[in-house]
């Protein structure tokens, strides 16, 4: 493993990607909104553990993912609810259901913790996939940064379109700090808005790996070395292989 | 997104390739190398990834290889947010994701859609 993202990479990686990885690892190691730095890094370790979990492989292969019995292979640092959320979201995201979500939340996880963990899963999925794709090992985990979570709950967060609360653009307030670049952002952008800091952290990564929001619907422009149809055939195929209907 | 970008670029695309895999009916430059690379990454098999990456590098060079890796990576995050938060698939592409397109692409056979119906 390496402690510096893209160190010794055989390819010349865009500097904005390198910088956002460095920044993202620092943010993951810092106190979040509901989890402290040590617990956030324990989530990362569990994400990596899930990739070699035999029970997750059985679930992934099963026609009925909720009929399989067994136990996840775990690091031992997190609760059963956290483990269940992390392992299924990493291994079989396309078959998560609303009743399963309710069951996880009924265990010992708050909605805020749930959303923050999903945000970490999304960030680590992007970063570890990118390094793997370019022939590199996972980046070493940094040391945890001491401090307390902010425990900030946006007053406008409510359950409406999705299973978890979302802050609709018209419900955003100043204490949320900047949330949306436009009131017309798609629902994928709003997904983590119950934990504004997680949302901002994730989109800083997504903007450099895919496209900044202002370019997403400009189909005639390409700011990358591959054209939009080339990007979108990748996007569509990756989403389909994950059985993502969104 | 795929449909709109290909129409503007005047490429041809068969939406059923999204689920079924690339066919001759889809005519996007270097699509085979790009899709093979993306599929190998999803499969997390290092040997396949290395071979597919070399093909792509030979066809399009360093920057395109990096951007293909980055795009593939980004969608490993998007799918997990959409599916874990339970964002309705009917709101995709700012609500333009009409049922006919989902049907043509084969998305209506996905677990989440089947469970909802």
PDB file of N, CA, C and O in Angstrom, chain B residues 8-79:
ATOM      1  N   UNK B   8     -26.490  13.920 -30.025  1.00  0.00           N
ATOM      2  CA  UNK B   8     -25.785  15.162 -30.362  1.00  0.00           C
ATOM      3  C   UNK B   8     -24.498  14.862 -31.120  1.00  0.00           C
ATOM      4  O   UNK B   8     -24.136  15.556 -32.066  1.00  0.00           O
ATOM      5  N   UNK B   9     -23.815  13.811 -30.736  1.00  0.00           N
ATOM      6  CA  UNK B   9     -22.548  13.465 -31.399  1.00  0.00           C
ATOM      7  C   UNK B   9     -22.767  12.677 -32.697  1.00  0.00           C
ATOM      8  O   UNK B   9     -21.805  12.350 -33.388  1.00  0.00           O
ATOM      9  N   UNK B  10     -24.031  12.362 -32.966  1.00  0.00           N
ATOM     10  CA  UNK B  10     -24.400  11.600 -34.173  1.00  0.00           C
ATOM     11  C   UNK B  10     -23.732  10.229 -34.199  1.00  0.00           C
ATOM     12  O   UNK B  10     -23.307   9.747 -35.245  1.00  0.00           O
ATOM     13  N   UNK B  11     -23.653   9.638 -33.024  1.00  0.00           N
ATOM     14  CA  UNK B  11     -23.244   8.236 -32.926  1.00  0.00           C
ATOM     15  C   UNK B  11     -24.506   7.381 -32.852  1.00  0.00           C
ATOM     16  O   UNK B  11     -25.575   7.888 -32.509  1.00  0.00           O
ATOM     17  N   UNK B  12     -24.355   6.109 -33.150  1.00  0.00           N
ATOM     18  CA  UNK B  12     -25.499   5.203 -33.008  1.00  0.00           C
ATOM     19  C   UNK B  12     -25.338   4.401 -31.731  1.00  0.00           C
ATOM     20  O   UNK B  12     -24.233   4.021 -31.358  1.00  0.00           O
ATOM     21  N   UNK B  13     -26.468   4.163 -31.066  1.00  0.00           N
ATOM     22  CA  UNK B  13     -26.417   3.353 -29.860  1.00  0.00           C
ATOM     23  C   UNK B  13     -27.667   2.481 -29.773  1.00  0.00           C
ATOM     24  O   UNK B  13     -28.767   2.937 -30.074  1.00  0.00           O
ATOM     25  N   UNK B  14     -27.451   1.223 -29.432  1.00  0.00           N
ATOM     26  CA  UNK B  14     -28.562   0.315 -29.174  1.00  0.00           C
ATOM     27  C   UNK B  14     -28.715   0.252 -27.655  1.00  0.00           C
ATOM     28  O   UNK B  14     -27.825  -0.260 -26.960  1.00  0.00           O
ATOM     29  N   UNK B  15     -29.827   0.786 -27.134  1.00  0.00           N
ATOM     30  CA  UNK B  15     -29.979   0.877 -25.679  1.00  0.00           C
ATOM     31  C   UNK B  15     -29.947  -0.486 -24.993  1.00  0.00           C
ATOM     32  O   UNK B  15     -29.596  -0.580 -23.817  1.00  0.00           O
ATOM     33  N   UNK B  16     -30.293  -1.538 -25.730  1.00  0.00           N
ATOM     34  CA  UNK B  16     -30.252  -2.863 -25.094  1.00  0.00           C
ATOM     35  C   UNK B  16     -28.818  -3.289 -24.767  1.00  0.00           C
ATOM     36  O   UNK B  16     -28.601  -4.169 -23.940  1.00  0.00           O
ATOM     37  N   UNK B  17     -27.838  -2.623 -25.374  1.00  0.00           N
ATOM     38  CA  UNK B  17     -26.434  -2.922 -25.068  1.00  0.00           C
ATOM     39  C   UNK B  17     -26.050  -2.523 -23.642  1.00  0.00           C
ATOM     40  O   UNK B  17     -25.062  -3.018 -23.102  1.00  0.00           O
ATOM     41  N   UNK B  18     -26.838  -1.606 -23.067  1.00  0.00           N
ATOM     42  CA  UNK B  18     -26.531  -1.141 -21.714  1.00  0.00           C
ATOM     43  C   UNK B  18     -26.530  -2.315 -20.733  1.00  0.00           C
ATOM     44  O   UNK B  18     -25.654  -2.442 -19.888  1.00  0.00           O
ATOM     45  N   UNK B  19     -27.521  -3.185 -20.880  1.00  0.00           N
ATOM     46  CA  UNK B  19     -27.612  -4.341 -19.993  1.00  0.00           C
ATOM     47  C   UNK B  19     -26.979  -5.579 -20.629  1.00  0.00           C
ATOM     48  O   UNK B  19     -26.280  -6.349 -19.972  1.00  0.00           O
ATOM     49  N   UNK B  20     -27.185  -5.744 -21.917  1.00  0.00           N
ATOM     50  CA  UNK B  20     -26.758  -6.976 -22.574  1.00  0.00           C
ATOM     51  C   UNK B  20     -25.295  -7.036 -22.949  1.00  0.00           C
ATOM     52  O   UNK B  20     -24.767  -8.114 -23.208  1.00  0.00           O
ATOM     53  N   UNK B  21     -24.633  -5.902 -22.953  1.00  0.00           N
ATOM     54  CA  UNK B  21     -23.245  -5.872 -23.419  1.00  0.00           C
ATOM     55  C   UNK B  21     -23.177  -5.338 -24.838  1.00  0.00           C
ATOM     56  O   UNK B  21     -24.168  -5.361 -25.573  1.00  0.00           O
ATOM     57  N   UNK B  22     -22.002  -4.894 -25.208  1.00  0.00           N
ATOM     58  CA  UNK B  22     -21.833  -4.164 -26.464  1.00  0.00           C
ATOM     59  C   UNK B  22     -22.085  -5.040 -27.694  1.00  0.00           C
ATOM     60  O   UNK B  22     -21.620  -6.170 -27.771  1.00  0.00           O
ATOM     61  N   UNK B  23     -22.840  -4.495 -28.650  1.00  0.00           N
ATOM     62  CA  UNK B  23     -23.095  -5.199 -29.913  1.00  0.00           C
ATOM     63  C   UNK B  23     -22.605  -4.327 -31.075  1.00  0.00           C
ATOM     64  O   UNK B  23     -22.221  -3.173 -30.887  1.00  0.00           O
ATOM     65  N   UNK B  24     -22.688  -4.871 -32.272  1.00  0.00           N
ATOM     66  CA  UNK B  24     -22.272  -4.112 -33.457  1.00  0.00           C
ATOM     67  C   UNK B  24     -23.194  -2.929 -33.736  1.00  0.00           C
ATOM     68  O   UNK B  24     -22.851  -2.030 -34.505  1.00  0.00           O
ATOM     69  N   UNK B  25     -24.383  -2.954 -33.133  1.00  0.00           N
ATOM     70  CA  UNK B  25     -25.360  -1.890 -33.403  1.00  0.00           C
ATOM     71  C   UNK B  25     -24.973  -0.571 -32.738  1.00  0.00           C
ATOM     72  O   UNK B  25     -25.480   0.483 -33.100  1.00  0.00           O
ATOM     73  N   UNK B  26     -24.105  -0.637 -31.752  1.00  0.00           N
ATOM     74  CA  UNK B  26     -23.649   0.593 -31.095  1.00  0.00           C
ATOM     75  C   UNK B  26     -22.343   1.050 -31.734  1.00  0.00           C
ATOM     76  O   UNK B  26     -21.381   0.292 -31.809  1.00  0.00           O
ATOM     77  N   UNK B  27     -22.366   2.292 -32.182  1.00  0.00           N
ATOM     78  CA  UNK B  27     -21.216   2.801 -32.924  1.00  0.00           C
ATOM     79  C   UNK B  27     -20.667   4.066 -32.275  1.00  0.00           C
ATOM     80  O   UNK B  27     -20.864   5.175 -32.756  1.00  0.00           O
ATOM     81  N   UNK B  28     -19.984   3.864 -31.174  1.00  0.00           N
ATOM     82  CA  UNK B  28     -19.286   4.947 -30.476  1.00  0.00           C
ATOM     83  C   UNK B  28     -17.789   4.657 -30.615  1.00  0.00           C
ATOM     84  O   UNK B  28     -17.367   3.517 -30.393  1.00  0.00           O
ATOM     85  N   UNK B  29     -17.004   5.662 -30.974  1.00  0.00           N
ATOM     86  CA  UNK B  29     -15.577   5.397 -31.173  1.00  0.00           C
ATOM     87  C   UNK B  29     -14.920   4.734 -29.960  1.00  0.00           C
ATOM     88  O   UNK B  29     -15.126   5.184 -28.832  1.00  0.00           O
ATOM     89  N   UNK B  30     -14.180   3.672 -30.203  1.00  0.00           N
ATOM     90  CA  UNK B  30     -13.416   2.947 -29.160  1.00  0.00           C
ATOM     91  C   UNK B  30     -14.293   2.355 -28.057  1.00  0.00           C
ATOM     92  O   UNK B  30     -13.811   2.067 -26.959  1.00  0.00           O
ATOM     93  N   UNK B  31     -15.576   2.176 -28.383  1.00  0.00           N
ATOM     94  CA  UNK B  31     -16.497   1.689 -27.340  1.00  0.00           C
ATOM     95  C   UNK B  31     -16.079   0.330 -26.798  1.00  0.00           C
ATOM     96  O   UNK B  31     -16.185   0.078 -25.588  1.00  0.00           O
ATOM     97  N   UNK B  32     -15.606  -0.544 -27.669  1.00  0.00           N
ATOM     98  CA  UNK B  32     -15.263  -1.888 -27.204  1.00  0.00           C
ATOM     99  C   UNK B  32     -14.138  -1.836 -26.155  1.00  0.00           C
ATOM    100  O   UNK B  32     -14.229  -2.472 -25.090  1.00  0.00           O
ATOM    101  N   UNK B  33     -13.117  -1.059 -26.440  1.00  0.00           N
ATOM    102  CA  UNK B  33     -12.001  -0.951 -25.487  1.00  0.00           C
ATOM    103  C   UNK B  33     -12.450  -0.288 -24.182  1.00  0.00           C
ATOM    104  O   UNK B  33     -12.056  -0.707 -23.087  1.00  0.00           O
ATOM    105  N   UNK B  34     -13.288   0.728 -24.296  1.00  0.00           N
ATOM    106  CA  UNK B  34     -13.771   1.436 -23.103  1.00  0.00           C
ATOM    107  C   UNK B  34     -14.654   0.539 -22.243  1.00  0.00           C
ATOM    108  O   UNK B  34     -14.507   0.479 -21.012  1.00  0.00           O
ATOM    109  N   UNK B  35     -15.579  -0.161 -22.894  1.00  0.00           N
ATOM    110  CA  UNK B  35     -16.509  -1.020 -22.149  1.00  0.00           C
ATOM    111  C   UNK B  35     -15.765  -2.213 -21.541  1.00  0.00           C
ATOM    112  O   UNK B  35     -16.029  -2.601 -20.397  1.00  0.00           O
ATOM    113  N   UNK B  36     -14.839  -2.790 -22.289  1.00  0.00           N
ATOM    114  CA  UNK B  36     -14.060  -3.912 -21.731  1.00  0.00           C
ATOM    115  C   UNK B  36     -13.286  -3.488 -20.484  1.00  0.00           C
ATOM    116  O   UNK B  36     -13.201  -4.227 -19.507  1.00  0.00           O
ATOM    117  N   UNK B  37     -12.723  -2.296 -20.547  1.00  0.00           N
ATOM    118  CA  UNK B  37     -11.979  -1.771 -19.388  1.00  0.00           C
ATOM    119  C   UNK B  37     -12.930  -1.585 -18.202  1.00  0.00           C
ATOM    120  O   UNK B  37     -12.650  -2.033 -17.085  1.00  0.00           O
ATOM    121  N   UNK B  38     -14.072  -0.958 -18.454  1.00  0.00           N
ATOM    122  CA  UNK B  38     -15.042  -0.713 -17.377  1.00  0.00           C
ATOM    123  C   UNK B  38     -15.551  -2.026 -16.780  1.00  0.00           C
ATOM    124  O   UNK B  38     -15.663  -2.166 -15.554  1.00  0.00           O
ATOM    125  N   UNK B  39     -15.855  -2.987 -17.635  1.00  0.00           N
ATOM    126  CA  UNK B  39     -16.357  -4.285 -17.141  1.00  0.00           C
ATOM    127  C   UNK B  39     -15.299  -4.989 -16.296  1.00  0.00           C
ATOM    128  O   UNK B  39     -15.614  -5.592 -15.262  1.00  0.00           O
ATOM    129  N   UNK B  40     -14.049  -4.920 -16.714  1.00  0.00           N
ATOM    130  CA  UNK B  40     -12.970  -5.552 -15.945  1.00  0.00           C
ATOM    131  C   UNK B  40     -12.830  -4.900 -14.577  1.00  0.00           C
ATOM    132  O   UNK B  40     -12.612  -5.578 -13.565  1.00  0.00           O
ATOM    133  N   UNK B  41     -12.982  -3.584 -14.538  1.00  0.00           N
ATOM    134  CA  UNK B  41     -12.870  -2.872 -13.251  1.00  0.00           C
ATOM    135  C   UNK B  41     -14.006  -3.288 -12.321  1.00  0.00           C
ATOM    136  O   UNK B  41     -13.786  -3.560 -11.136  1.00  0.00           O
ATOM    137  N   UNK B  42     -15.211  -3.348 -12.840  1.00  0.00           N
ATOM    138  CA  UNK B  42     -16.349  -3.782 -12.001  1.00  0.00           C
ATOM    139  C   UNK B  42     -16.089  -5.191 -11.466  1.00  0.00           C
ATOM    140  O   UNK B  42     -16.380  -5.498 -10.305  1.00  0.00           O
ATOM    141  N   UNK B  43     -15.504  -6.047 -12.303  1.00  0.00           N
ATOM    142  CA  UNK B  43     -15.209  -7.415 -11.880  1.00  0.00           C
ATOM    143  C   UNK B  43     -14.054  -7.533 -10.908  1.00  0.00           C
ATOM    144  O   UNK B  43     -13.845  -8.586 -10.300  1.00  0.00           O
ATOM    145  N   UNK B  44     -13.282  -6.460 -10.737  1.00  0.00           N
ATOM    146  CA  UNK B  44     -12.156  -6.389  -9.779  1.00  0.00           C
ATOM    147  C   UNK B  44     -11.126  -7.503  -9.993  1.00  0.00           C
ATOM    148  O   UNK B  44     -10.545  -8.021  -9.031  1.00  0.00           O
ATOM    149  N   UNK B  45     -10.906  -7.896 -11.248  1.00  0.00           N
ATOM    150  CA  UNK B  45      -9.873  -8.908 -11.528  1.00  0.00           C
ATOM    151  C   UNK B  45      -8.664  -8.194 -12.136  1.00  0.00           C
ATOM    152  O   UNK B  45      -8.726  -7.708 -13.273  1.00  0.00           O
ATOM    153  N   UNK B  46      -7.566  -8.170 -11.384  1.00  0.00           N
ATOM    154  CA  UNK B  46      -6.421  -7.342 -11.769  1.00  0.00           C
ATOM    155  C   UNK B  46      -5.824  -7.709 -13.125  1.00  0.00           C
ATOM    156  O   UNK B  46      -5.401  -6.824 -13.881  1.00  0.00           O
ATOM    157  N   UNK B  47      -5.770  -9.001 -13.451  1.00  0.00           N
ATOM    158  CA  UNK B  47      -5.196  -9.406 -14.737  1.00  0.00           C
ATOM    159  C   UNK B  47      -6.029  -8.881 -15.904  1.00  0.00           C
ATOM    160  O   UNK B  47      -5.494  -8.369 -16.895  1.00  0.00           O
ATOM    161  N   UNK B  48      -7.357  -9.041 -15.764  1.00  0.00           N
ATOM    162  CA  UNK B  48      -8.248  -8.549 -16.826  1.00  0.00           C
ATOM    163  C   UNK B  48      -8.177  -7.030 -16.940  1.00  0.00           C
ATOM    164  O   UNK B  48      -8.212  -6.471 -18.028  1.00  0.00           O
ATOM    165  N   UNK B  49      -8.097  -6.380 -15.791  1.00  0.00           N
ATOM    166  CA  UNK B  49      -8.002  -4.912 -15.797  1.00  0.00           C
ATOM    167  C   UNK B  49      -6.725  -4.479 -16.526  1.00  0.00           C
ATOM    168  O   UNK B  49      -6.753  -3.579 -17.376  1.00  0.00           O
ATOM    169  N   UNK B  50      -5.620  -5.134 -16.213  1.00  0.00           N
ATOM    170  CA  UNK B  50      -4.335  -4.755 -16.815  1.00  0.00           C
ATOM    171  C   UNK B  50      -4.355  -4.932 -18.338  1.00  0.00           C
ATOM    172  O   UNK B  50      -3.878  -4.067 -19.082  1.00  0.00           O
ATOM    173  N   UNK B  51      -4.937  -6.045 -18.783  1.00  0.00           N
ATOM    174  CA  UNK B  51      -5.002  -6.288 -20.237  1.00  0.00           C
ATOM    175  C   UNK B  51      -5.900  -5.259 -20.918  1.00  0.00           C
ATOM    176  O   UNK B  51      -5.556  -4.695 -21.967  1.00  0.00           O
ATOM    177  N   UNK B  52      -7.069  -5.028 -20.331  1.00  0.00           N
ATOM    178  CA  UNK B  52      -8.004  -4.068 -20.927  1.00  0.00           C
ATOM    179  C   UNK B  52      -7.430  -2.657 -20.909  1.00  0.00           C
ATOM    180  O   UNK B  52      -7.620  -1.875 -21.857  1.00  0.00           O
ATOM    181  N   UNK B  53      -6.724  -2.341 -19.845  1.00  0.00           N
ATOM    182  CA  UNK B  53      -6.118  -1.008 -19.736  1.00  0.00           C
ATOM    183  C   UNK B  53      -5.044  -0.809 -20.807  1.00  0.00           C
ATOM    184  O   UNK B  53      -4.944   0.267 -21.411  1.00  0.00           O
ATOM    185  N   UNK B  54      -4.281  -1.849 -21.085  1.00  0.00           N
ATOM    186  CA  UNK B  54      -3.234  -1.738 -22.098  1.00  0.00           C
ATOM    187  C   UNK B  54      -3.840  -1.530 -23.487  1.00  0.00           C
ATOM    188  O   UNK B  54      -3.333  -0.728 -24.287  1.00  0.00           O
ATOM    189  N   UNK B  55      -4.930  -2.255 -23.768  1.00  0.00           N
ATOM    190  CA  UNK B  55      -5.615  -2.082 -25.066  1.00  0.00           C
ATOM    191  C   UNK B  55      -6.086  -0.638 -25.214  1.00  0.00           C
ATOM    192  O   UNK B  55      -5.893   0.010 -26.253  1.00  0.00           O
ATOM    193  N   UNK B  56      -6.707  -0.143 -24.154  1.00  0.00           N
ATOM    194  CA  UNK B  56      -7.218   1.233 -24.203  1.00  0.00           C
ATOM    195  C   UNK B  56      -6.078   2.242 -24.349  1.00  0.00           C
ATOM    196  O   UNK B  56      -6.170   3.192 -25.137  1.00  0.00           O
ATOM    197  N   UNK B  57      -5.011   2.009 -23.617  1.00  0.00           N
ATOM    198  CA  UNK B  57      -3.856   2.903 -23.691  1.00  0.00           C
ATOM    199  C   UNK B  57      -3.293   2.912 -25.115  1.00  0.00           C
ATOM    200  O   UNK B  57      -2.958   3.966 -25.665  1.00  0.00           O
ATOM    201  N   UNK B  58      -3.190   1.737 -25.728  1.00  0.00           N
ATOM    202  CA  UNK B  58      -2.665   1.652 -27.097  1.00  0.00           C
ATOM    203  C   UNK B  58      -3.576   2.375 -28.089  1.00  0.00           C
ATOM    204  O   UNK B  58      -3.108   2.955 -29.064  1.00  0.00           O
ATOM    205  N   UNK B  59      -4.884   2.326 -27.849  1.00  0.00           N
ATOM    206  CA  UNK B  59      -5.830   2.973 -28.778  1.00  0.00           C
ATOM    207  C   UNK B  59      -5.929   4.478 -28.558  1.00  0.00           C
ATOM    208  O   UNK B  59      -6.009   5.252 -29.510  1.00  0.00           O
ATOM    209  N   UNK B  60      -5.960   4.908 -27.285  1.00  0.00           N
ATOM    210  CA  UNK B  60      -6.307   6.303 -27.009  1.00  0.00           C
ATOM    211  C   UNK B  60      -5.262   7.077 -26.196  1.00  0.00           C
ATOM    212  O   UNK B  60      -5.383   8.297 -26.058  1.00  0.00           O
ATOM    213  N   UNK B  61      -4.299   6.388 -25.605  1.00  0.00           N
ATOM    214  CA  UNK B  61      -3.244   7.093 -24.881  1.00  0.00           C
ATOM    215  C   UNK B  61      -3.517   7.296 -23.402  1.00  0.00           C
ATOM    216  O   UNK B  61      -4.540   6.870 -22.861  1.00  0.00           O
ATOM    217  N   UNK B  62      -2.564   7.987 -22.759  1.00  0.00           N
ATOM    218  CA  UNK B  62      -2.568   8.147 -21.296  1.00  0.00           C
ATOM    219  C   UNK B  62      -3.816   8.857 -20.765  1.00  0.00           C
ATOM    220  O   UNK B  62      -4.509   8.354 -19.882  1.00  0.00           O
ATOM    221  N   UNK B  63      -4.091  10.043 -21.298  1.00  0.00           N
ATOM    222  CA  UNK B  63      -5.136  10.866 -20.686  1.00  0.00           C
ATOM    223  C   UNK B  63      -6.512  10.213 -20.797  1.00  0.00           C
ATOM    224  O   UNK B  63      -7.319  10.281 -19.859  1.00  0.00           O
ATOM    225  N   UNK B  64      -6.782   9.587 -21.922  1.00  0.00           N
ATOM    226  CA  UNK B  64      -8.077   8.910 -22.085  1.00  0.00           C
ATOM    227  C   UNK B  64      -8.182   7.704 -21.161  1.00  0.00           C
ATOM    228  O   UNK B  64      -9.252   7.417 -20.612  1.00  0.00           O
ATOM    229  N   UNK B  65      -7.076   7.010 -20.972  1.00  0.00           N
ATOM    230  CA  UNK B  65      -7.081   5.859 -20.058  1.00  0.00           C
ATOM    231  C   UNK B  65      -7.381   6.316 -18.636  1.00  0.00           C
ATOM    232  O   UNK B  65      -8.196   5.717 -17.934  1.00  0.00           O
ATOM    233  N   UNK B  66      -6.742   7.410 -18.233  1.00  0.00           N
ATOM    234  CA  UNK B  66      -6.989   7.946 -16.890  1.00  0.00           C
ATOM    235  C   UNK B  66      -8.439   8.413 -16.768  1.00  0.00           C
ATOM    236  O   UNK B  66      -9.108   8.137 -15.759  1.00  0.00           O
ATOM    237  N   UNK B  67      -8.953   9.089 -17.778  1.00  0.00           N
ATOM    238  CA  UNK B  67     -10.329   9.584 -17.687  1.00  0.00           C
ATOM    239  C   UNK B  67     -11.353   8.447 -17.752  1.00  0.00           C
ATOM    240  O   UNK B  67     -12.427   8.543 -17.141  1.00  0.00           O
ATOM    241  N   UNK B  68     -11.035   7.391 -18.461  1.00  0.00           N
ATOM    242  CA  UNK B  68     -11.942   6.222 -18.462  1.00  0.00           C
ATOM    243  C   UNK B  68     -11.945   5.566 -17.083  1.00  0.00           C
ATOM    244  O   UNK B  68     -13.003   5.166 -16.570  1.00  0.00           O
ATOM    245  N   UNK B  69     -10.772   5.473 -16.464  1.00  0.00           N
ATOM    246  CA  UNK B  69     -10.690   4.928 -15.095  1.00  0.00           C
ATOM    247  C   UNK B  69     -11.459   5.818 -14.125  1.00  0.00           C
ATOM    248  O   UNK B  69     -12.189   5.324 -13.251  1.00  0.00           O
ATOM    249  N   UNK B  70     -11.312   7.124 -14.282  1.00  0.00           N
ATOM    250  CA  UNK B  70     -11.977   8.068 -13.378  1.00  0.00           C
ATOM    251  C   UNK B  70     -13.497   8.007 -13.541  1.00  0.00           C
ATOM    252  O   UNK B  70     -14.243   8.013 -12.554  1.00  0.00           O
ATOM    253  N   UNK B  71     -13.965   7.954 -14.784  1.00  0.00           N
ATOM    254  CA  UNK B  71     -15.414   7.886 -15.023  1.00  0.00           C
ATOM    255  C   UNK B  71     -15.992   6.610 -14.434  1.00  0.00           C
ATOM    256  O   UNK B  71     -17.036   6.625 -13.771  1.00  0.00           O
ATOM    257  N   UNK B  72     -15.320   5.504 -14.696  1.00  0.00           N
ATOM    258  CA  UNK B  72     -15.776   4.222 -14.144  1.00  0.00           C
ATOM    259  C   UNK B  72     -15.835   4.302 -12.619  1.00  0.00           C
ATOM    260  O   UNK B  72     -16.805   3.848 -11.998  1.00  0.00           O
ATOM    261  N   UNK B  73     -14.835   4.894 -12.019  1.00  0.00           N
ATOM    262  CA  UNK B  73     -14.771   5.019 -10.563  1.00  0.00           C
ATOM    263  C   UNK B  73     -15.913   5.874 -10.033  1.00  0.00           C
ATOM    264  O   UNK B  73     -16.531   5.532  -9.022  1.00  0.00           O
ATOM    265  N   UNK B  74     -16.169   6.981 -10.708  1.00  0.00           N
ATOM    266  CA  UNK B  74     -17.235   7.879 -10.248  1.00  0.00           C
ATOM    267  C   UNK B  74     -18.554   7.135 -10.135  1.00  0.00           C
ATOM    268  O   UNK B  74     -19.315   7.330  -9.178  1.00  0.00           O
ATOM    269  N   UNK B  75     -18.833   6.259 -11.082  1.00  0.00           N
ATOM    270  CA  UNK B  75     -20.126   5.566 -11.073  1.00  0.00           C
ATOM    271  C   UNK B  75     -20.175   4.436 -10.046  1.00  0.00           C
ATOM    272  O   UNK B  75     -21.269   3.955  -9.723  1.00  0.00           O
ATOM    273  N   UNK B  76     -19.025   4.047  -9.504  1.00  0.00           N
ATOM    274  CA  UNK B  76     -19.044   3.145  -8.352  1.00  0.00           C
ATOM    275  C   UNK B  76     -19.557   3.877  -7.109  1.00  0.00           C
ATOM    276  O   UNK B  76     -20.052   3.242  -6.179  1.00  0.00           O
ATOM    277  N   UNK B  77     -19.423   5.189  -7.095  1.00  0.00           N
ATOM    278  CA  UNK B  77     -19.971   5.978  -5.989  1.00  0.00           C
ATOM    279  C   UNK B  77     -21.430   6.335  -6.212  1.00  0.00           C
ATOM    280  O   UNK B  77     -22.270   6.153  -5.333  1.00  0.00           O
ATOM    281  N   UNK B  78     -21.755   6.821  -7.400  1.00  0.00           N
ATOM    282  CA  UNK B  78     -23.141   7.242  -7.689  1.00  0.00           C
ATOM    283  C   UNK B  78     -24.143   6.120  -7.417  1.00  0.00           C
ATOM    284  O   UNK B  78     -25.202   6.345  -6.835  1.00  0.00           O
ATOM    285  N   UNK B  79     -23.836   4.917  -7.890  1.00  0.00           N
ATOM    286  CA  UNK B  79     -24.815   3.821  -7.751  1.00  0.00           C
ATOM    287  C   UNK B  79     -25.071   3.518  -6.278  1.00  0.00           C
ATOM    288  O   UNK B  79     -26.209   3.191  -5.895  1.00  0.00           O
TER     289      UNK B  79
END
